[in-house]
Short mmCIF file of C-alpha atoms in Angstrom, two decimals:
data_model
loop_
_atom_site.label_atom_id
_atom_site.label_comp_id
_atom_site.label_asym_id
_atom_site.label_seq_id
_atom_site.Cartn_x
_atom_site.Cartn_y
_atom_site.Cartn_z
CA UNK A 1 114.12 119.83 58.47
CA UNK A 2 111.56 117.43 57.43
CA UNK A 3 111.55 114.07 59.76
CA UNK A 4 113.14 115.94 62.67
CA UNK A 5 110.96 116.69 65.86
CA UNK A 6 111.78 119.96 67.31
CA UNK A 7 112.41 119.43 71.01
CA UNK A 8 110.15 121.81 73.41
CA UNK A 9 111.49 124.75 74.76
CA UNK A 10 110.61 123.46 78.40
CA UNK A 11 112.43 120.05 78.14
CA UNK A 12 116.07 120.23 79.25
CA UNK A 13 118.82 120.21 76.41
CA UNK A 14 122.03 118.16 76.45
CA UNK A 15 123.85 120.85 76.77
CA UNK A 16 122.69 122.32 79.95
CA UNK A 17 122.76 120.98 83.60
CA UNK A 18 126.10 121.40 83.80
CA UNK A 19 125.21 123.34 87.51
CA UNK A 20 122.86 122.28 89.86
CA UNK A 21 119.36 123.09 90.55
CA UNK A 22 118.79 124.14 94.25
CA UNK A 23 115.56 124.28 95.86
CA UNK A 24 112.73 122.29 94.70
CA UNK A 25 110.37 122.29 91.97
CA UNK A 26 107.95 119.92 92.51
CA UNK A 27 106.53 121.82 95.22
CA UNK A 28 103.14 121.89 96.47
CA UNK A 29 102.50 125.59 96.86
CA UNK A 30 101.33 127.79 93.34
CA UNK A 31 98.76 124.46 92.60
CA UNK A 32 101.65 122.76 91.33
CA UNK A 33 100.35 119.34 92.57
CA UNK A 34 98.22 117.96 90.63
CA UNK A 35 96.70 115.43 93.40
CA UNK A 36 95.13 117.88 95.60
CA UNK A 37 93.74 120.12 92.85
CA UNK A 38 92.81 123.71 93.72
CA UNK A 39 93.86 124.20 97.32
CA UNK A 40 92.56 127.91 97.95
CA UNK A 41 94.18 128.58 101.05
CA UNK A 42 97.33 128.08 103.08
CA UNK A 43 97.04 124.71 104.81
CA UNK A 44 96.85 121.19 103.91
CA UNK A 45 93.90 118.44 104.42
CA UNK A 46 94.83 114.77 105.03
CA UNK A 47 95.12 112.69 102.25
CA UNK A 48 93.72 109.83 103.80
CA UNK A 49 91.24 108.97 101.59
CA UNK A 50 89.05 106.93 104.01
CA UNK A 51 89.31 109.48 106.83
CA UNK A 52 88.20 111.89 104.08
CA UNK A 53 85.29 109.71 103.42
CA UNK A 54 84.71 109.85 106.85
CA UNK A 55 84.46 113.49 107.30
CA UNK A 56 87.91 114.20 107.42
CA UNK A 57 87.87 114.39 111.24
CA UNK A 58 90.31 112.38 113.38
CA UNK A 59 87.76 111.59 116.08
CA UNK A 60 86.87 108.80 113.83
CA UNK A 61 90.47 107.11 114.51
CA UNK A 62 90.27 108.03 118.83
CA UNK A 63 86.90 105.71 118.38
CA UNK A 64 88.98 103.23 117.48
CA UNK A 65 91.27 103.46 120.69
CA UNK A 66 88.29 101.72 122.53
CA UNK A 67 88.72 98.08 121.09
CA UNK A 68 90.75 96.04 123.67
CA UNK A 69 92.40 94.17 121.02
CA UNK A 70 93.60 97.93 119.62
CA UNK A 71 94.91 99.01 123.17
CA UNK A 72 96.44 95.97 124.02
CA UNK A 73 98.62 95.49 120.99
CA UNK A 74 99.71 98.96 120.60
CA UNK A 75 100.25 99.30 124.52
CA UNK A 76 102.73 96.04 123.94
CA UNK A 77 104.26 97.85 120.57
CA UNK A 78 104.69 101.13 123.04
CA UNK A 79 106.32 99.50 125.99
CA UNK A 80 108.23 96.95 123.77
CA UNK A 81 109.86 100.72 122.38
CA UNK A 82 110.41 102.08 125.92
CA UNK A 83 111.39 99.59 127.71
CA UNK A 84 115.03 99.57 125.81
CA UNK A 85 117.64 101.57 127.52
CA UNK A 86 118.10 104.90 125.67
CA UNK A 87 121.51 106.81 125.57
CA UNK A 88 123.11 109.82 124.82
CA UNK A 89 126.62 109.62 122.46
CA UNK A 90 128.81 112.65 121.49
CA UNK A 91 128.34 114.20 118.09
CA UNK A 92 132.70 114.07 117.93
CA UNK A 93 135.22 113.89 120.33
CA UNK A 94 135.88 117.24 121.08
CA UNK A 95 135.78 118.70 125.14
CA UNK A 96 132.41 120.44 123.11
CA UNK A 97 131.02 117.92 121.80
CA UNK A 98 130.81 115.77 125.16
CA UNK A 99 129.81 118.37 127.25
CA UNK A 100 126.82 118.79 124.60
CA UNK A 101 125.85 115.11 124.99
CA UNK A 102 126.63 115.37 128.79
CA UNK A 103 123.89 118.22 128.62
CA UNK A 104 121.20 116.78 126.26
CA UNK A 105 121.50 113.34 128.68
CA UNK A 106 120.55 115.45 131.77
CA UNK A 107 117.90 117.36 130.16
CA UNK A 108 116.28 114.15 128.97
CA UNK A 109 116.43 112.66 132.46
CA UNK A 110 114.86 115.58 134.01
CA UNK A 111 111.83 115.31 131.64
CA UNK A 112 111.54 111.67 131.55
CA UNK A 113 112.25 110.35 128.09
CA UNK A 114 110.55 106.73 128.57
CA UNK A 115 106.74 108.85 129.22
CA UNK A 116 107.70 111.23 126.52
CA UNK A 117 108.41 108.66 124.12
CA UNK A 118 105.44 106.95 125.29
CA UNK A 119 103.09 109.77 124.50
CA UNK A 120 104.95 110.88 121.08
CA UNK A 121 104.55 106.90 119.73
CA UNK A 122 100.90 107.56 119.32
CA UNK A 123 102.19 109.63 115.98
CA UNK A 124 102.61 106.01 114.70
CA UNK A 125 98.89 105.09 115.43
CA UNK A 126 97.68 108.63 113.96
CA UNK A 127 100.54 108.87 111.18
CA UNK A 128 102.22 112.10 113.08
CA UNK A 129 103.35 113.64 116.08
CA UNK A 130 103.41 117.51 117.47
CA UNK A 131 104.99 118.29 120.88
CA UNK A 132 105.57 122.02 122.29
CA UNK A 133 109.19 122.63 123.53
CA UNK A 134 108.88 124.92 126.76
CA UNK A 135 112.35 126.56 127.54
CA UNK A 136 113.81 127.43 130.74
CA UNK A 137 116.67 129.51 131.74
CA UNK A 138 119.30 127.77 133.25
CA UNK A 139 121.92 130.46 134.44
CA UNK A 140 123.72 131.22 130.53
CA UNK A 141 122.10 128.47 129.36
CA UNK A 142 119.12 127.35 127.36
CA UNK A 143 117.25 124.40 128.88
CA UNK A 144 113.99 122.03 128.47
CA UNK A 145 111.34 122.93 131.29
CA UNK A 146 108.72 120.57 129.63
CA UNK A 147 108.33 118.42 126.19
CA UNK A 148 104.64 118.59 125.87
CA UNK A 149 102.93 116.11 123.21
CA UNK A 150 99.92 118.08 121.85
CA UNK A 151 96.87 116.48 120.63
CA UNK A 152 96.34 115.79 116.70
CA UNK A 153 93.71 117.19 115.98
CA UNK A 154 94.74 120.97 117.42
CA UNK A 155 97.05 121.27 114.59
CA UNK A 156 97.18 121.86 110.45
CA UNK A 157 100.04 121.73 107.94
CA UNK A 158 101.01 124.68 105.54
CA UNK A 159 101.85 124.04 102.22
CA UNK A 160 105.68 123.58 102.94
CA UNK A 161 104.85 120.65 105.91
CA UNK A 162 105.23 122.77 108.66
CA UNK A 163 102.72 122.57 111.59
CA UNK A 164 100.40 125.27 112.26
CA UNK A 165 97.84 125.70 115.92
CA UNK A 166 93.95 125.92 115.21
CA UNK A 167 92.53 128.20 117.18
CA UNK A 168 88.38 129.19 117.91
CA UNK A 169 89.42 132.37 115.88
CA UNK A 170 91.62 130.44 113.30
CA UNK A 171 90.38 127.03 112.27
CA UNK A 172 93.16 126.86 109.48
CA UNK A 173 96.37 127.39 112.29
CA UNK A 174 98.07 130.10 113.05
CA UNK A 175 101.64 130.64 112.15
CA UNK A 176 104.14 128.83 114.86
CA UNK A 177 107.45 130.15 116.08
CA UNK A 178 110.57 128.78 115.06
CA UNK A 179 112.28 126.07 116.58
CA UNK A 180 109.48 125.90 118.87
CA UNK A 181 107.46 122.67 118.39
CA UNK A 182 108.99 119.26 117.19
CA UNK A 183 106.64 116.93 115.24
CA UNK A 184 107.90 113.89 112.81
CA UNK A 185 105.15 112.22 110.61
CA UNK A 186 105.19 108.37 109.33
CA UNK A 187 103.59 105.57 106.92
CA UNK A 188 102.74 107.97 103.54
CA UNK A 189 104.54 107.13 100.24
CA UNK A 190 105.39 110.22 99.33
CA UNK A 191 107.01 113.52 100.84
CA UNK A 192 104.62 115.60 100.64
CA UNK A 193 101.69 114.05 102.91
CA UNK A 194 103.05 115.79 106.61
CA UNK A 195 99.96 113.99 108.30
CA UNK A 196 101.23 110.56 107.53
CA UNK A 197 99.38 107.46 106.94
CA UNK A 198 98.95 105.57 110.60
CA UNK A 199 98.27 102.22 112.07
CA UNK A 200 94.48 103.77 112.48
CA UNK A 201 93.57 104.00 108.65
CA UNK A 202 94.48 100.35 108.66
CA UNK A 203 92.87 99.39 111.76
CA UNK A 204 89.32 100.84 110.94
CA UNK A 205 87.79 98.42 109.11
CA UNK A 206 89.12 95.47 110.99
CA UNK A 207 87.26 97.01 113.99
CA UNK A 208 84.58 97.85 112.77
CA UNK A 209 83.28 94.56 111.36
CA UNK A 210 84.69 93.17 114.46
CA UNK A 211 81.75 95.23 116.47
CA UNK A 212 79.26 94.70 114.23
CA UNK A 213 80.00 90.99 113.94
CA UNK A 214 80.57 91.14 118.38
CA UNK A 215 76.56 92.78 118.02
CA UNK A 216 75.07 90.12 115.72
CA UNK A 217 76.76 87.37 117.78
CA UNK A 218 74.96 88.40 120.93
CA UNK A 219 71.92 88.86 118.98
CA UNK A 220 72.43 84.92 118.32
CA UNK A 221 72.76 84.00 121.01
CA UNK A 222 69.63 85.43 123.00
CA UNK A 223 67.72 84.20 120.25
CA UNK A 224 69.04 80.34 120.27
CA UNK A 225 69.72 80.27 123.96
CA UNK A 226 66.51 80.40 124.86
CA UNK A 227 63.32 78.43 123.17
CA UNK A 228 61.22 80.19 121.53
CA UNK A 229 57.55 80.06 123.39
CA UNK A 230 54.64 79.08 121.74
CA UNK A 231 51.31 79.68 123.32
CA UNK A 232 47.90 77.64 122.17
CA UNK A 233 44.50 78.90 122.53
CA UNK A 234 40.76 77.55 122.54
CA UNK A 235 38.41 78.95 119.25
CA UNK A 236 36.48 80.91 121.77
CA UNK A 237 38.97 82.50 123.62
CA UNK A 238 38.52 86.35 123.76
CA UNK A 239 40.90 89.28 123.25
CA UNK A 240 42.08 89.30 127.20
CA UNK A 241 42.30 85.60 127.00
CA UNK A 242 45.13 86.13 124.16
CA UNK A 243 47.05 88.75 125.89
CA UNK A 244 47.13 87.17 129.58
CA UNK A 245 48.60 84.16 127.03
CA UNK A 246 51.10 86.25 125.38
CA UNK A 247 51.91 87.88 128.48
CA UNK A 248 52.44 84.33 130.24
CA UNK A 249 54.91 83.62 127.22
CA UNK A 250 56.74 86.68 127.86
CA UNK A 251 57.61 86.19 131.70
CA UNK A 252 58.84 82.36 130.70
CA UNK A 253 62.21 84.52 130.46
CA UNK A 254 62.40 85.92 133.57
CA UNK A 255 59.98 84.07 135.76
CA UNK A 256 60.64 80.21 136.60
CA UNK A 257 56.70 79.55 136.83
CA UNK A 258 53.67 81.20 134.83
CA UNK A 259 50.30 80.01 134.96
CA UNK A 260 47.82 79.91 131.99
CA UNK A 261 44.12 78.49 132.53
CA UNK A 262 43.97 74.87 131.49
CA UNK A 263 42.25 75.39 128.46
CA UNK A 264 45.71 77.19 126.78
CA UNK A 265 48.81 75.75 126.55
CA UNK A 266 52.41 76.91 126.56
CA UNK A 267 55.10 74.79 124.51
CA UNK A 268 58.71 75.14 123.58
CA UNK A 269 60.10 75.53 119.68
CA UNK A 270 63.86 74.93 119.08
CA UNK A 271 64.97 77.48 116.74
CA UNK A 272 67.37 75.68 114.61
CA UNK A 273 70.50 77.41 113.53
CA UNK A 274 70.32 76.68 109.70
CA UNK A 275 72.70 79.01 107.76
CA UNK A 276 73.86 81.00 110.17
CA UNK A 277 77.90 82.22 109.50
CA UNK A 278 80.22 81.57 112.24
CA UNK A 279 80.72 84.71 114.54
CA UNK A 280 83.44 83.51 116.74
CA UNK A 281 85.93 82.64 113.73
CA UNK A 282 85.12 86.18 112.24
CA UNK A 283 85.87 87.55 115.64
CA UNK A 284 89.10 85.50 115.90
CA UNK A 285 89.85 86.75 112.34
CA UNK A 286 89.49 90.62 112.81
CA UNK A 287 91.16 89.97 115.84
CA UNK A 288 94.51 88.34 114.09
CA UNK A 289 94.48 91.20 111.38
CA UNK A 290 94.73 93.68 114.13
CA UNK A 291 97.39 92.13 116.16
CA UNK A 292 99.34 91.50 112.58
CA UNK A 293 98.74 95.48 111.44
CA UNK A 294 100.38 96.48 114.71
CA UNK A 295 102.87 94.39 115.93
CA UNK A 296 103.19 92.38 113.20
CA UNK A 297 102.43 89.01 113.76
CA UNK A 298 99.99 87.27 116.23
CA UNK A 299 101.91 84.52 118.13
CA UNK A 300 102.55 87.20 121.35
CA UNK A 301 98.88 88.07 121.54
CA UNK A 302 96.97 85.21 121.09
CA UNK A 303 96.62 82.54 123.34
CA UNK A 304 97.65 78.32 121.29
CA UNK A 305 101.07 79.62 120.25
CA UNK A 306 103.90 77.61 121.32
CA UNK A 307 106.83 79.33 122.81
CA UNK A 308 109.41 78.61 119.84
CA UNK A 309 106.57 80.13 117.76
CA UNK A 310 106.11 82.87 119.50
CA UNK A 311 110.21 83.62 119.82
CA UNK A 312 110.69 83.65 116.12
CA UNK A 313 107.90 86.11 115.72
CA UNK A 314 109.31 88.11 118.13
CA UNK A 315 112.20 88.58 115.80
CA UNK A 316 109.95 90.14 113.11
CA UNK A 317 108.58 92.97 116.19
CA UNK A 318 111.87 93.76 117.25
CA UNK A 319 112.37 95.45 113.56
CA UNK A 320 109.13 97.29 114.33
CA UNK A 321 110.08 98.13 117.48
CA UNK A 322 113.80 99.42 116.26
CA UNK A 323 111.76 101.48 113.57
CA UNK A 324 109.38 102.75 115.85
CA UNK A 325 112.75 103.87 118.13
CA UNK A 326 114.67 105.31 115.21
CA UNK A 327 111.29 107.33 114.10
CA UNK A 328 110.90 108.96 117.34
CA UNK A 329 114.91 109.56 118.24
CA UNK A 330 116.28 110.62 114.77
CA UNK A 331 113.57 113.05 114.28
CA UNK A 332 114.45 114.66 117.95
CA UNK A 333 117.88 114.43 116.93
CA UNK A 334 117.29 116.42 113.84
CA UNK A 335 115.03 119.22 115.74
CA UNK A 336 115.17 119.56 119.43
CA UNK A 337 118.87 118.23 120.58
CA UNK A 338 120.68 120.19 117.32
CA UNK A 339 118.66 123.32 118.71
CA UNK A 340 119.91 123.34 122.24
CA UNK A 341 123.26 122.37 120.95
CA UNK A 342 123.32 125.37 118.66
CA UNK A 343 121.81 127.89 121.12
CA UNK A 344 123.77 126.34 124.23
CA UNK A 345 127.54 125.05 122.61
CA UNK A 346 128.05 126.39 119.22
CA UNK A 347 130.54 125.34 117.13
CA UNK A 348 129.78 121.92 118.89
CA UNK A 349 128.67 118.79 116.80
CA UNK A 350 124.73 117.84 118.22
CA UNK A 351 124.56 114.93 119.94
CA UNK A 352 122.61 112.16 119.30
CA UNK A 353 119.76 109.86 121.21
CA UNK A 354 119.16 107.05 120.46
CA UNK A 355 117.76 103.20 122.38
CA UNK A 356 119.26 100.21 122.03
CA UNK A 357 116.97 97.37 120.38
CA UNK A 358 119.52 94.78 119.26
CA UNK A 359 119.90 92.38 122.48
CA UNK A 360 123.47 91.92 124.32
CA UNK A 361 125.23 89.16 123.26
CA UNK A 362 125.21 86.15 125.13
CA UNK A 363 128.62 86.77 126.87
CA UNK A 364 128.43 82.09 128.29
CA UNK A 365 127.84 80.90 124.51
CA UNK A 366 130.75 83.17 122.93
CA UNK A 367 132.80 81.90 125.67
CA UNK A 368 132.02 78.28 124.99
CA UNK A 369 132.28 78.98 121.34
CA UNK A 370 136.16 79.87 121.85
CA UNK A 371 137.11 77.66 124.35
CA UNK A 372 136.34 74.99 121.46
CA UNK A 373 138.03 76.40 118.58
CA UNK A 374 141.06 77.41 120.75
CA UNK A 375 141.27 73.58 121.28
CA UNK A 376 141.90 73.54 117.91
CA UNK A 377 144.64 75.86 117.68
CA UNK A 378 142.89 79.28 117.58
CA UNK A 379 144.48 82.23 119.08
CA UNK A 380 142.30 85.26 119.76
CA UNK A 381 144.29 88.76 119.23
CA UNK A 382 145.15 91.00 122.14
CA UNK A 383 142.21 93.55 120.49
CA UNK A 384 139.74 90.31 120.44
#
């Protein structure tokens, strides 16, 4: 009918999706994503656009590790994570369910958590984590003999997110076991980058005009330290006559007398710093951005900040460092403690890990609190 557009056969009509759809269909396999183009093969590259730039090797972010200003902040982010008391809670409240938790609690003593955790936060500097799971027997039952966090770089993603090992013989991974290695990943924007987006892609630059600018500054200041030397000679002085005189210039550095013969003379030039930027407020800058891209702020790291200051910031880390927590927990939760549970208790709810970030609650100022309302007539209930 003329002035009617007939609706393409691929676009969903009113009358259907009256059932759901399961299983996905923007999926990255059959070169159904448009952002990575043709893939050719059964593995993903990182998306990171500036490690790609880089040659798409990780090394580049393990330089970074080196800066002091890098391994200070992100040892204070690590230990601000572990140093929080961790527990164990039932899935339910079933005889099942606490013996699961009772279980998972002991097997996470025996291997340490805090140095686990420790090692599996650096997925937040690279943007994702892979740790092996070795199993023990433990009479009937299924238990942890190690949790060992592999390096980065040893492993690829297939084209449904799950990790694969490179090999000599295999440089695009071979094909894991199930329920064998547990890996989370952290700071893309979408699903479907499993290598993440880390503190490192943010941290590069920072760094790396910090060095360059730390190089020129100590260029600076050997050449304005020092006077520059200027040696005068007669007309008739001869070749040799010019080099003992340059020579003489040379050693004023190192030597505290030189000689020259009477007819030369050695004088001093102040080199005059016309122009020149400031390298110590760069430094200070780059330094700030890094402290703010990993712990957030700068008041904890750098030295002027007042102690109210630097208590209000600390507000603003402790979300990071409850994120950082819940990152690392939930995704063991989801893989290695439902596993055991399954193999070791089924039927059993899985337990759950998790650390507490939120402070305990000053037990003196609630007290005072009440005493001065009960003055007033308030009555706390027996529950209270």
């Amino acid at each position: 009918m003329a002035g009617e557009a007939l609706a393409p056969k691929d676009v969903a009509q009113p009358d259907e999706g009256k059932t759901p759809v399961f299983g996905e269909v923007a999926t990255i396999a059959d070169e159904r994503d448009i952002t990575r183009g043709y893939i050719g093969q059964d593995y993903l590259y990182p998306q990171d656009r500036l490690l790609q730039a880089k040659g798409g090797d990780i090394a580049v972010y393990e330089e970074i590790l080196s800066d002091d200003q890098v391994m200070a902040c992100l040892q204070q982010r690590r230990r601000a994570v572990v140093s929080r008391e961790w527990e164990v809670e039932p899935g339910g409240t079933s005889r099942a369910d606490r013996k699961a938790a009772d279980f998972l609690r002991e097997q996470l003593k025996a291997q340490r958590w805090d140095a686990v955790t420790e090692l599996a936060h650096f997925g937040v500097y690279y943007g994702y984590m892979v740790a092996e799971l070795v199993y023990a027997r433990d009479g009937a039952q299924i238990a942890l003999d190690a949790i060992k966090v592999r390096k980065q770089k040893r492993f690829r993603f297939d084209l449904t997110g799950r990790p694969r090992l490179r090999t000599m013989a295999q440089d695009g991974g071979e094909a894991l076991p199930p329920r064998k290695f547990w890996h989370f990943s952290t700071g893309a924007d979408n699903s479907d980058e499993p290598y993440g987006l880390g503190l490192a892609h943010w941290l590069y630059w920072p760094v790396w005009f910090k060095k360059n600018d730390l190089k020129l500054w100590l260029q600076a200041i050997d050449k304005f330290s020092v006077p520059t030397s200027v040696g005068r000679y007669g007309p008739n002085a001869s070749p040799a006559d010019k080099a003992m005189l340059l020579q003489a210039g040379r050693s004023i550095r190192s030597s505290a007398t030189v000689i020259v013969p009477k007819e030369m003379e050695l004088a001093f030039m102040e080199a005059q710093r016309s122009g020149v930027s400031d390298n110590a407020a760069l430094f200070d800058r780059m330094q700030g951005i890094i402290a703010k891209v990993i712990v957030g702020q700068t008041m904890t790291t750098d030295n002027g900040s007042s102690r109210s200051q630097a208590e209000v910031h600390m507000d603003v880390r402790q979300d990071i460092v409850k994120a950082d927590a819940d990152l690392i927990c939930e995704s063991f939760n989801l893989g290695p403690a439902r596993w055991l549970t399954e193999w070791n208790f089924p039927g059993a709810a899985p337990p759950r890990v998790w650390r507490r970030v939120e402070d305990a609650p000053d037990l003196k100022a609630i007290a005072e609190r009440d005493g001065a309302i009960a003055r007033l007539g308030y009555k706390p209930t027996l529950a209270y």
